[in-house]
Amino acid sequence: MRRILLSALMLLAFGGAAMAQGFPSRPLTIIVPFAAGGPSDVMARILAERMKVTLGEQILVENVTGAAGSVAVGRAARAPADGHTISFGHLGTHVANGAIYKLGYDLVTDLEPVALLPSNPMIIVSKNAVPAKSLQEFLTWLKAQPTPPTAGTAGAGSGSHIAGLYFENITGIKLQYVPYRGTGPAMNDLVSGQIDLIVDQTSNSIGQVRAGNIRAYAITDSKRVDSAPDIPTVDEAGLPGFHMTLWSGLWVPKGTPGGVVAKLNAAAVEALNDSAVRRQLENLGLQMPPKEKLSPEALGAWQKAEIAKWWPMIKAANVRVD
Ligand code: MLT
């Protein structure tokens, strides 16, 4: 019996090593859980362009939307554990959704962490028709509306939704959420004035702010974003302590051989260290993860710590699925 078990283990180990050696053997797919043109999509495409150089294979980016990203993550979790299907996600998809949806997969036991990706501070933005010139004036305007102002989100549990809930909590202002398949399409409606505001990822808003198509009031961090130094922090603008940055990451299905995970991690780290990639990401207001947090193990530990921090808060907020 012992001998059979030992042989089975050796087969698994050698099979995994052989798979890692020939990896990748065909084009890879990164499944992005939100609409094209939004912040997740843009970051995934920038990284995929550089990761394909290291891996020597094409990387396709597939947008699979619905249920705040849980449809996409479910698809990735059920894919063959060979490293060719990668799940891109963030605090919303790989933490918050577990507290909101009845998922057909487990965020920790059905996925293998690969690498932590840059963080996006949030930014409070409104349609241009709002007459406010500062965060304080915007809060006054929001409070004076006869019905709850409309806030665009990427669905219950998305980053923009969690940030909106946090904003309601800290200001006492009630919002009416308008769910989209991503904050890319939500941004189109903000620019055209169909919705009032988004508590958005900075990288999604910054181009429209620079173009003068929407108004920016504050960044939800303790320091200003280097690439948009004229936008004050919430601490400076009058909502001290309203800090939130949305980290992202890459995962593969559980059971993917360690050598394959290591190759994907190395490709992601190489992309993050590439000066042209860094420039592109930093120009969007994204913050690079610290070097000591770049291993698969560090992402796994971070994800578990974030689950322990956010699930009780989200469950207490009794978030409804729209
Ligand atoms: C997106 O790419 O649309 C976002 O990551 C959505 C969000 O979580 O707010």
GROMACS .gro file of C-alpha atoms and ligand atoms in nm:
model
  331
    1MET     CA    1   0.000   0.000   0.000
    2ARG     CA    2   0.281   0.234   0.105
    3ARG     CA    3   0.466   0.157  -0.217
    4ILE     CA    4   0.160   0.232  -0.432
    5LEU     CA    5   0.108   0.564  -0.250
    6LEU     CA    6   0.475   0.653  -0.296
    7SER     CA    7   0.462   0.572  -0.669
    8ALA     CA    8   0.147   0.780  -0.710
    9LEU     CA    9   0.314   1.075  -0.535
   10MET     CA   10   0.628   1.041  -0.750
   11LEU     CA   11   0.416   1.026  -1.064
   12LEU     CA   12   0.240   1.344  -0.959
   13ALA     CA   13   0.568   1.520  -0.879
   14PHE     CA   14   0.746   1.413  -1.199
   15GLY     CA   15   0.435   1.473  -1.409
   16GLY     CA   16   0.417   1.826  -1.265
   17ALA     CA   17   0.788   1.886  -1.329
   18ALA     CA   18   0.754   1.765  -1.689
   19MET     CA   19   0.451   1.990  -1.740
   20ALA     CA   20   0.643   2.288  -1.598
   21GLN     CA   21   0.936   2.219  -1.833
   22GLY     CA   22   0.720   2.232  -2.145
   23PHE     CA   23   0.510   2.525  -2.021
   24PRO     CA   24   0.360   2.712  -2.192
   25SER     CA   25   0.281   2.483  -2.481
   26ARG     CA   26   0.013   2.701  -2.645
   27PRO     CA   27  -0.135   3.053  -2.613
   28LEU     CA   28  -0.253   3.153  -2.267
   29THR     CA   29  -0.575   3.328  -2.169
   30ILE     CA   30  -0.618   3.585  -1.894
   31ILE     CA   31  -0.984   3.599  -1.792
   32VAL     CA   32  -1.074   3.956  -1.696
   33PRO     CA   33  -1.395   3.966  -1.492
   34PHE     CA   34  -1.520   4.307  -1.611
   35ALA     CA   35  -1.594   4.492  -1.934
   36ALA     CA   36  -1.329   4.591  -2.187
   37GLY     CA   37  -1.186   4.940  -2.146
   38GLY     CA   38  -1.226   4.941  -1.765
   39PRO     CA   39  -0.945   4.944  -1.508
   40SER     CA   40  -0.905   4.564  -1.474
   41ASP     CA   41  -0.903   4.520  -1.851
   42VAL     CA   42  -0.648   4.797  -1.906
   43MET     CA   43  -0.408   4.666  -1.639
   44ALA     CA   44  -0.440   4.307  -1.763
   45ARG     CA   45  -0.367   4.409  -2.123
   46ILE     CA   46  -0.060   4.617  -2.029
   47LEU     CA   47   0.083   4.324  -1.829
   48ALA     CA   48  -0.012   4.059  -2.087
   49GLU     CA   49   0.181   4.248  -2.358
   50ARG     CA   50   0.500   4.219  -2.152
   51MET     CA   51   0.440   3.874  -1.997
   52LYS     CA   52   0.411   3.719  -2.343
   53VAL     CA   53   0.771   3.826  -2.414
   54THR     CA   54   0.895   3.628  -2.112
   55LEU     CA   55   0.670   3.329  -2.172
   56GLY     CA   56   0.724   3.314  -2.549
   57GLU     CA   57   0.353   3.260  -2.623
   58GLN     CA   58   0.059   3.481  -2.708
   59ILE     CA   59  -0.164   3.587  -2.418
   60LEU     CA   60  -0.528   3.649  -2.501
   61VAL     CA   61  -0.738   3.869  -2.273
   62GLU     CA   62  -1.096   3.748  -2.247
   63ASN     CA   63  -1.361   3.967  -2.082
   64VAL     CA   64  -1.617   3.750  -1.903
   65THR     CA   65  -1.863   3.977  -1.725
   66GLY     CA   66  -2.152   3.927  -1.483
   67ALA     CA   67  -2.225   3.904  -1.109
   68ALA     CA   68  -1.940   4.142  -1.016
   69GLY     CA   69  -1.680   3.914  -1.169
   70SER     CA   70  -1.793   3.586  -1.011
   71VAL     CA   71  -1.891   3.432  -1.346
   72ALA     CA   72  -1.534   3.487  -1.471
   73VAL     CA   73  -1.363   3.358  -1.158
   74GLY     CA   74  -1.584   3.047  -1.162
   75ARG     CA   75  -1.483   2.978  -1.520
   76ALA     CA   76  -1.113   3.012  -1.435
   77ALA     CA   77  -1.147   2.792  -1.124
   78ARG     CA   78  -1.296   2.512  -1.336
   79ALA     CA   79  -1.035   2.536  -1.615
   80PRO     CA   80  -0.767   2.265  -1.654
   81ALA     CA   81  -0.493   2.312  -1.391
   82ASP     CA   82  -0.217   2.355  -1.649
   83GLY     CA   83  -0.146   2.729  -1.617
   84HIS     CA   84  -0.287   2.824  -1.957
   85THR     CA   85  -0.597   2.988  -1.804
   86ILE     CA   86  -0.526   3.272  -1.563
   87SER     CA   87  -0.776   3.453  -1.344
   88PHE     CA   88  -0.724   3.830  -1.312
   89GLY     CA   89  -0.904   3.984  -1.018
   90HIS     CA   90  -0.900   4.216  -0.721
   91LEU     CA   91  -1.024   4.284  -0.371
   92GLY     CA   92  -1.381   4.266  -0.503
   93THR     CA   93  -1.368   3.946  -0.708
   94HIS     CA   94  -1.123   3.747  -0.494
   95VAL     CA   95  -1.231   3.865  -0.148
   96ALA     CA   96  -1.564   4.052  -0.126
   97ASN     CA   97  -1.762   3.825  -0.358
   98GLY     CA   98  -1.718   3.536  -0.115
   99ALA     CA   99  -1.916   3.730   0.145
  100ILE     CA  100  -2.191   3.838  -0.097
  101TYR     CA  101  -2.260   3.560  -0.348
  102LYS     CA  102  -2.324   3.188  -0.312
  103LEU     CA  103  -2.022   3.100  -0.523
  104GLY     CA  104  -1.987   2.764  -0.694
  105TYR     CA  105  -1.617   2.766  -0.603
  106ASP     CA  106  -1.404   2.851  -0.302
  107LEU     CA  107  -1.184   3.159  -0.343
  108VAL     CA  108  -0.901   3.004  -0.141
  109THR     CA  109  -0.917   2.628  -0.194
  110ASP     CA  110  -1.008   2.627  -0.566
  111LEU     CA  111  -0.747   2.880  -0.680
  112GLU     CA  112  -0.370   2.904  -0.659
  113PRO     CA  113  -0.223   3.254  -0.608
  114VAL     CA  114   0.034   3.366  -0.867
  115ALA     CA  115   0.129   3.730  -0.807
  116LEU     CA  116   0.007   4.048  -0.644
  117LEU     CA  117  -0.037   4.332  -0.894
  118PRO     CA  118  -0.047   4.713  -0.854
  119SER     CA  119  -0.300   4.888  -0.632
  120ASN     CA  120  -0.540   5.154  -0.743
  121PRO     CA  121  -0.631   5.430  -0.499
  122MET     CA  122  -0.994   5.526  -0.547
  123ILE     CA  123  -1.103   5.871  -0.663
  124ILE     CA  124  -1.433   6.051  -0.600
  125VAL     CA  125  -1.560   6.180  -0.935
  126SER     CA  126  -1.887   6.333  -1.059
  127LYS     CA  127  -2.050   6.436  -1.382
  128ASN     CA  128  -1.951   6.784  -1.501
  129ALA     CA  129  -2.306   6.917  -1.450
  130VAL     CA  130  -2.253   6.907  -1.071
  131PRO     CA  131  -2.171   7.269  -0.977
  132ALA     CA  132  -1.930   7.178  -0.689
  133LYS     CA  133  -1.566   7.288  -0.705
  134SER     CA  134  -1.439   7.102  -0.396
  135LEU     CA  135  -1.516   6.787  -0.199
  136GLN     CA  136  -1.696   6.991   0.069
  137GLU     CA  137  -1.917   7.158  -0.193
  138PHE     CA  138  -1.981   6.818  -0.351
  139LEU     CA  139  -2.091   6.669  -0.017
  140THR     CA  140  -2.324   6.966   0.033
  141TRP     CA  141  -2.467   6.913  -0.317
  142LEU     CA  142  -2.518   6.540  -0.257
  143LYS     CA  143  -2.699   6.607   0.073
  144ALA     CA  144  -2.927   6.864  -0.092
  145GLN     CA  145  -3.062   6.625  -0.359
  146PRO     CA  146  -3.429   6.533  -0.317
  147THR     CA  147  -3.363   6.166  -0.405
  148PRO     CA  148  -3.046   5.958  -0.348
  149PRO     CA  149  -2.780   6.053  -0.607
  150THR     CA  150  -2.694   5.778  -0.855
  151ALA     CA  151  -2.356   5.607  -0.824
  152GLY     CA  152  -2.221   5.384  -1.101
  153THR     CA  153  -2.070   5.051  -0.995
  154ALA     CA  154  -1.953   4.728  -1.156
  155GLY     CA  155  -2.215   4.533  -0.957
  156ALA     CA  156  -2.268   4.431  -0.594
  157GLY     CA  157  -1.929   4.348  -0.445
  158SER     CA  158  -1.719   4.523  -0.709
  159GLY     CA  159  -1.449   4.769  -0.606
  160SER     CA  160  -1.664   5.071  -0.693
  161HIS     CA  161  -1.952   4.924  -0.490
  162ILE     CA  162  -1.743   4.851  -0.179
  163ALA     CA  163  -1.597   5.202  -0.205
  164GLY     CA  164  -1.949   5.347  -0.242
  165LEU     CA  165  -2.067   5.162   0.070
  166TYR     CA  166  -1.767   5.289   0.260
  167PHE     CA  167  -1.841   5.644   0.134
  168GLU     CA  168  -2.206   5.618   0.249
  169ASN     CA  169  -2.086   5.494   0.584
  170ILE     CA  170  -1.839   5.775   0.643
  171THR     CA  171  -2.058   6.061   0.508
  172GLY     CA  172  -2.407   5.941   0.605
  173ILE     CA  173  -2.516   6.014   0.246
  174LYS     CA  174  -2.749   5.756   0.089
  175LEU     CA  175  -2.665   5.657  -0.269
  176GLN     CA  176  -2.864   5.475  -0.534
  177TYR     CA  177  -2.637   5.225  -0.708
  178VAL     CA  178  -2.652   5.171  -1.082
  179PRO     CA  179  -2.475   4.842  -1.171
  180TYR     CA  180  -2.281   4.801  -1.498
  181ARG     CA  181  -2.068   4.520  -1.640
  182GLY     CA  182  -1.762   4.721  -1.542
  183THR     CA  183  -1.665   5.076  -1.461
  184GLY     CA  184  -1.559   5.123  -1.827
  185PRO     CA  185  -1.926   5.145  -1.936
  186ALA     CA  186  -2.017   5.325  -1.610
  187MET     CA  187  -1.763   5.593  -1.704
  188ASN     CA  188  -1.933   5.648  -2.042
  189ASP     CA  189  -2.257   5.723  -1.857
  190LEU     CA  190  -2.081   5.955  -1.612
  191VAL     CA  191  -1.926   6.153  -1.897
  192SER     CA  192  -2.265   6.183  -2.068
  193GLY     CA  193  -2.429   6.285  -1.739
  194GLN     CA  194  -2.660   5.981  -1.702
  195ILE     CA  195  -2.533   5.911  -1.350
  196ASP     CA  196  -2.409   6.150  -1.078
  197LEU     CA  197  -2.090   5.996  -0.944
  198ILE     CA  198  -1.852   5.701  -0.915
  199VAL     CA  199  -1.613   5.621  -0.633
  200ASP     CA  200  -1.386   5.482  -0.897
  201GLN     CA  201  -1.043   5.333  -0.942
  202THR     CA  202  -0.810   5.623  -1.022
  203SER     CA  203  -0.673   5.455  -1.334
  204ASN     CA  204  -1.023   5.445  -1.485
  205SER     CA  205  -1.102   5.812  -1.420
  206ILE     CA  206  -0.772   5.988  -1.462
  207GLY     CA  207  -0.787   6.026  -1.843
  208GLN     CA  208  -1.139   6.174  -1.832
  209VAL     CA  209  -1.040   6.407  -1.547
  210ARG     CA  210  -0.738   6.527  -1.748
  211ALA     CA  211  -0.962   6.580  -2.052
  212GLY     CA  212  -1.204   6.787  -1.843
  213ASN     CA  213  -1.494   6.546  -1.905
  214ILE     CA  214  -1.569   6.476  -1.536
  215ARG     CA  215  -1.492   6.646  -1.203
  216ALA     CA  216  -1.246   6.497  -0.951
  217TYR     CA  217  -1.273   6.584  -0.582
  218ALA     CA  218  -1.026   6.366  -0.392
  219ILE     CA  219  -0.804   6.059  -0.392
  220THR     CA  220  -0.881   5.806  -0.116
  221ASP     CA  221  -0.525   5.777   0.007
  222SER     CA  222  -0.294   5.956   0.249
  223LYS     CA  223  -0.071   6.081  -0.034
  224ARG     CA  224  -0.141   6.240  -0.370
  225VAL     CA  225  -0.093   6.048  -0.694
  226ASP     CA  226   0.234   6.155  -0.863
  227SER     CA  227   0.080   6.162  -1.209
  228ALA     CA  228  -0.212   6.385  -1.095
  229PRO     CA  229  -0.057   6.601  -0.823
  230ASP     CA  230  -0.328   6.869  -0.836
  231ILE     CA  231  -0.599   6.634  -0.700
  232PRO     CA  232  -0.609   6.655  -0.318
  233THR     CA  233  -0.624   6.355  -0.088
  234VAL     CA  234  -0.938   6.291   0.118
  235ASP     CA  235  -0.739   6.395   0.427
  236GLU     CA  236  -0.670   6.736   0.270
  237ALA     CA  237  -1.016   6.775   0.116
  238GLY     CA  238  -1.223   6.707   0.427
  239LEU     CA  239  -1.293   6.334   0.460
  240PRO     CA  240  -0.994   6.236   0.676
  241GLY     CA  241  -0.928   5.864   0.700
  242PHE     CA  242  -1.147   5.761   0.404
  243HIS     CA  243  -0.862   5.551   0.268
  244MET     CA  244  -0.910   5.267   0.022
  245THR     CA  245  -0.684   5.121  -0.244
  246LEU     CA  246  -0.795   4.833  -0.461
  247TRP     CA  247  -0.520   4.576  -0.508
  248SER     CA  248  -0.527   4.329  -0.797
  249GLY     CA  249  -0.370   3.989  -0.858
  250LEU     CA  250  -0.340   3.678  -1.074
  251TRP     CA  251  -0.453   3.325  -0.987
  252VAL     CA  252  -0.465   2.985  -1.160
  253PRO     CA  253  -0.680   2.678  -1.085
  254LYS     CA  254  -0.586   2.477  -0.776
  255GLY     CA  255  -0.358   2.185  -0.859
  256THR     CA  256  -0.150   2.378  -1.113
  257PRO     CA  257   0.209   2.245  -1.074
  258GLY     CA  258   0.439   2.462  -0.863
  259GLY     CA  259   0.688   2.499  -1.150
  260VAL     CA  260   0.416   2.641  -1.375
  261VAL     CA  261   0.304   2.887  -1.104
  262ALA     CA  262   0.669   2.990  -1.061
  263LYS     CA  263   0.705   3.059  -1.437
  264LEU     CA  264   0.389   3.270  -1.439
  265ASN     CA  265   0.500   3.455  -1.127
  266ALA     CA  266   0.842   3.527  -1.282
  267ALA     CA  267   0.675   3.662  -1.598
  268ALA     CA  268   0.446   3.888  -1.394
  269VAL     CA  269   0.735   4.016  -1.179
  270GLU     CA  270   0.948   4.078  -1.488
  271ALA     CA  271   0.661   4.278  -1.640
  272LEU     CA  272   0.624   4.486  -1.322
  273ASN     CA  273   0.998   4.555  -1.320
  274ASP     CA  274   1.004   4.668  -1.682
  275SER     CA  275   1.056   5.045  -1.683
  276ALA     CA  276   0.822   5.108  -1.979
  277VAL     CA  277   0.545   4.905  -1.813
  278ARG     CA  278   0.599   5.085  -1.482
  279ARG     CA  279   0.576   5.422  -1.655
  280GLN     CA  280   0.247   5.324  -1.820
  281LEU     CA  281   0.097   5.195  -1.494
  282GLU     CA  282   0.223   5.485  -1.281
  283ASN     CA  283   0.090   5.735  -1.532
  284LEU     CA  284  -0.254   5.584  -1.463
  285GLY     CA  285  -0.207   5.648  -1.090
  286LEU     CA  286  -0.132   5.283  -1.003
  287GLN     CA  287   0.098   5.195  -0.712
  288MET     CA  288   0.353   4.912  -0.748
  289PRO     CA  289   0.340   4.629  -0.493
  290PRO     CA  290   0.640   4.613  -0.258
  291LYS     CA  291   0.911   4.362  -0.363
  292GLU     CA  292   0.856   4.140  -0.056
  293LYS     CA  293   0.492   4.089  -0.152
  294LEU     CA  294   0.555   3.956  -0.503
  295SER     CA  295   0.569   3.580  -0.433
  296PRO     CA  296   0.267   3.350  -0.479
  297GLU     CA  297   0.280   3.273  -0.104
  298ALA     CA  298   0.266   3.643  -0.018
  299LEU     CA  299  -0.046   3.689  -0.234
  300GLY     CA  300  -0.208   3.385  -0.067
  301ALA     CA  301  -0.137   3.523   0.280
  302TRP     CA  302  -0.255   3.871   0.180
  303GLN     CA  303  -0.580   3.739   0.030
  304LYS     CA  304  -0.656   3.542   0.350
  305ALA     CA  305  -0.583   3.849   0.566
  306GLU     CA  306  -0.812   4.061   0.346
  307ILE     CA  307  -1.091   3.800   0.373
  308ALA     CA  308  -1.059   3.812   0.754
  309LYS     CA  309  -1.074   4.194   0.744
  310TRP     CA  310  -1.352   4.254   0.490
  311TRP     CA  311  -1.599   3.966   0.525
  312PRO     CA  312  -1.731   4.067   0.870
  313MET     CA  313  -1.775   4.430   0.751
  314ILE     CA  314  -1.949   4.327   0.426
  315LYS     CA  315  -2.174   4.077   0.603
  316ALA     CA  316  -2.265   4.343   0.862
  317ALA     CA  317  -2.351   4.586   0.579
  318ASN     CA  318  -2.602   4.325   0.453
  319VAL     CA  319  -2.515   4.391   0.088
  320ARG     CA  320  -2.796   4.298  -0.148
  321VAL     CA  321  -2.731   4.155  -0.492
  322ASP     CA  322  -2.896   4.384  -0.749
  323MLT     C1  323  -1.356   4.710  -1.378
  323MLT     O1  324  -1.258   4.669  -1.438
  323MLT     O2  325  -1.460   4.743  -1.437
  323MLT     C2  326  -1.346   4.727  -1.229
  323MLT     O3  327  -1.241   4.660  -1.173
  323MLT     C3  328  -1.474   4.734  -1.164
  323MLT     C4  329  -1.482   4.755  -1.017
  323MLT     O4  330  -1.448   4.662  -0.943
  323MLT     O5  331  -1.530   4.859  -0.971
   0.00000   0.00000   0.00000
